[in-house]
Amino acid sequence: MKFFIDTANLDQIREAQDLGVLDGVTTNPSLMAKEGITGAENVKNHYKAICNIVDDNVSAEVIATDYEGMIREGEELAKIDPKIVVKIPMIKEGIKAIKYFSNKGIRTNCTLVFSAGQAILAAKAGATFLSPFIGRIDDMSWDGMELIHQISSIYGIQGYDTQILAASVRNSLHIVKCAEAGADVVTCPLSAILGLLKHPLTDIGLAQFLADHKKANS
Ligand code: E4P
């Protein structure tokens, strides 16, 4: 399972990259706004800065919701760097745009996915990645992880190439459950990745080993 970081914050992207386990980055208009990145030129430069940190797979989301606008924006985004993956919302015009980019060999990430039906449509259109939002489903008191299981089963049976990119991940347990459910990629905040490190018995065990070593060598 690949690890993407779900942020536009350059320091956090660098920290995850330094850990040596990062496979990519996802952003969205809210995450860009959170970093204060506004205006076409600044947005473009910020994506370039992200691409300079990571090895591949930088999702950059279109703002347009009409077909022509998405094609225009997506082509501009794709020109920034070969690492860019054009992120397109799960709407009718978006499916048409995904098909267009798929035919041109430009990678896409179909975002705002909340059902298995949407997942089938995006795969048929040739999306490279599919982003089901598990945390937002959990927020509605439904089971986001169940959707990952369902899509994983359908994609396996049908032999679709689209990679399941579990998004809206909120914590470390989500990451573990996504791995069990067959997600190809998980995108999550840095805190969820670092949370995987934590176990009290690791800390207690290490403290004991170091204390024993000190005692024996003093
Ligand atoms: C990533 O592609 C999504 O935009 C993101 O994971 C959404 O997460 P949120 O539900 O925490 O905003």
mmCIF file of C-alpha atoms in Angstrom, residues 16-115:
data_model
loop_
_atom_site.group_PDB
_atom_site.id
_atom_site.type_symbol
_atom_site.label_atom_id
_atom_site.label_comp_id
_atom_site.label_asym_id
_atom_site.label_seq_id
_atom_site.Cartn_x
_atom_site.Cartn_y
_atom_site.Cartn_z
ATOM 1 C CA ALA A 16 7.170 12.727 5.658
ATOM 2 C CA GLN A 17 9.605 12.548 2.727
ATOM 3 C CA ASP A 18 12.554 12.449 5.153
ATOM 4 C CA LEU A 19 10.985 9.434 6.860
ATOM 5 C CA GLY A 20 11.557 7.557 3.594
ATOM 6 C CA VAL A 21 8.086 6.063 3.268
ATOM 7 C CA LEU A 22 6.293 8.708 1.211
ATOM 8 C CA ASP A 23 4.909 7.875 -2.249
ATOM 9 C CA GLY A 24 3.000 11.062 -3.038
ATOM 10 C CA VAL A 25 0.879 14.036 -1.992
ATOM 11 C CA THR A 26 -2.797 14.923 -2.277
ATOM 12 C CA THR A 27 -4.071 18.469 -2.067
ATOM 13 C CA ASN A 28 -7.484 20.026 -2.508
ATOM 14 C CA PRO A 29 -8.704 23.639 -2.733
ATOM 15 C CA SER A 30 -9.387 23.729 1.035
ATOM 16 C CA LEU A 31 -5.863 22.528 1.870
ATOM 17 C CA MET A 32 -4.324 25.109 -0.513
ATOM 18 C CA ALA A 33 -6.439 27.866 1.058
ATOM 19 C CA LYS A 34 -5.354 26.719 4.542
ATOM 20 C CA GLU A 35 -1.726 27.424 3.528
ATOM 21 C CA GLY A 36 -2.744 30.853 2.182
ATOM 22 C CA ILE A 37 -1.921 29.910 -1.437
ATOM 23 C CA THR A 38 -4.061 32.065 -3.728
ATOM 24 C CA GLY A 39 -3.829 33.255 -7.336
ATOM 25 C CA ALA A 40 -3.000 31.101 -10.370
ATOM 26 C CA GLU A 41 0.739 31.850 -10.405
ATOM 27 C CA ASN A 42 1.207 31.170 -6.669
ATOM 28 C CA VAL A 43 -0.785 27.952 -6.935
ATOM 29 C CA LYS A 44 1.383 26.821 -9.859
ATOM 30 C CA ASN A 45 4.597 27.671 -7.992
ATOM 31 C CA HIS A 46 3.372 25.841 -4.901
ATOM 32 C CA TYR A 47 2.692 22.675 -6.902
ATOM 33 C CA LYS A 48 6.176 23.023 -8.407
ATOM 34 C CA ALA A 49 7.652 23.293 -4.886
ATOM 35 C CA ILE A 50 5.783 20.145 -3.796
ATOM 36 C CA CYS A 51 6.994 18.280 -6.904
ATOM 37 C CA ASN A 52 10.575 19.254 -6.038
ATOM 38 C CA ILE A 53 10.259 17.542 -2.629
ATOM 39 C CA VAL A 54 8.612 14.216 -3.518
ATOM 40 C CA ASP A 55 9.390 11.466 -6.037
ATOM 41 C CA ASP A 56 5.980 11.242 -7.784
ATOM 42 C CA ASN A 57 2.175 11.395 -7.523
ATOM 43 C CA VAL A 58 1.214 14.996 -6.705
ATOM 44 C CA SER A 59 -2.561 15.389 -6.988
ATOM 45 C CA ALA A 60 -3.584 18.905 -8.118
ATOM 46 C CA GLU A 61 -7.312 19.599 -8.183
ATOM 47 C CA VAL A 62 -9.170 21.498 -10.916
ATOM 48 C CA ILE A 63 -11.532 24.267 -9.819
ATOM 49 C CA ALA A 64 -13.710 24.308 -12.959
ATOM 50 C CA THR A 65 -16.809 22.125 -12.986
ATOM 51 C CA ASP A 66 -17.580 22.310 -16.721
ATOM 52 C CA TYR A 67 -15.930 19.923 -19.202
ATOM 53 C CA GLU A 68 -14.020 22.534 -21.232
ATOM 54 C CA GLY A 69 -12.833 24.311 -18.086
ATOM 55 C CA MET A 70 -11.613 21.059 -16.504
ATOM 56 C CA ILE A 71 -9.726 20.112 -19.688
ATOM 57 C CA ARG A 72 -8.132 23.547 -19.912
ATOM 58 C CA GLU A 73 -7.119 23.608 -16.237
ATOM 59 C CA GLY A 74 -6.056 19.967 -16.145
ATOM 60 C CA GLU A 75 -3.779 20.409 -19.146
ATOM 61 C CA GLU A 76 -2.183 23.467 -17.515
ATOM 62 C CA LEU A 77 -1.661 21.564 -14.258
ATOM 63 C CA ALA A 78 -0.179 18.553 -16.080
ATOM 64 C CA LYS A 79 2.352 20.860 -17.783
ATOM 65 C CA ILE A 80 3.782 21.970 -14.397
ATOM 66 C CA ASP A 81 5.614 18.679 -13.833
ATOM 67 C CA PRO A 82 5.354 15.016 -14.961
ATOM 68 C CA LYS A 83 4.670 14.143 -11.293
ATOM 69 C CA ILE A 84 1.291 15.916 -11.395
ATOM 70 C CA VAL A 85 -1.900 13.838 -11.248
ATOM 71 C CA VAL A 86 -4.987 15.842 -12.277
ATOM 72 C CA LYS A 87 -7.646 15.619 -9.563
ATOM 73 C CA ILE A 88 -11.207 15.765 -10.875
ATOM 74 C CA PRO A 89 -14.519 15.690 -9.000
ATOM 75 C CA MET A 90 -16.991 12.820 -9.384
ATOM 76 C CA ILE A 91 -19.573 14.627 -11.498
ATOM 77 C CA LYS A 92 -20.892 13.951 -15.002
ATOM 78 C CA GLU A 93 -18.537 16.465 -16.657
ATOM 79 C CA GLY A 94 -15.723 15.090 -14.523
ATOM 80 C CA ILE A 95 -16.206 11.558 -15.839
ATOM 81 C CA LYS A 96 -15.999 12.908 -19.394
ATOM 82 C CA ALA A 97 -12.813 14.793 -18.478
ATOM 83 C CA ILE A 98 -11.282 11.670 -16.878
ATOM 84 C CA LYS A 99 -11.968 9.743 -20.096
ATOM 85 C CA TYR A 100 -10.333 12.548 -22.117
ATOM 86 C CA PHE A 101 -7.195 12.597 -19.941
ATOM 87 C CA SER A 102 -7.055 8.798 -19.847
ATOM 88 C CA ASN A 103 -7.008 8.722 -23.671
ATOM 89 C CA LYS A 104 -4.171 11.282 -23.617
ATOM 90 C CA GLY A 105 -2.115 9.304 -21.071
ATOM 91 C CA ILE A 106 -2.500 11.998 -18.378
ATOM 92 C CA ARG A 107 -3.023 10.494 -14.909
ATOM 93 C CA THR A 108 -6.166 11.390 -12.946
ATOM 94 C CA ASN A 109 -7.474 11.117 -9.401
ATOM 95 C CA CYS A 110 -11.276 10.992 -9.213
ATOM 96 C CA THR A 111 -12.229 12.733 -5.971
ATOM 97 C CA LEU A 112 -15.323 13.075 -3.746
ATOM 98 C CA VAL A 113 -16.322 9.419 -4.121
ATOM 99 C CA PHE A 114 -18.896 8.079 -1.673
ATOM 100 C CA SER A 115 -20.434 4.996 -3.354
#
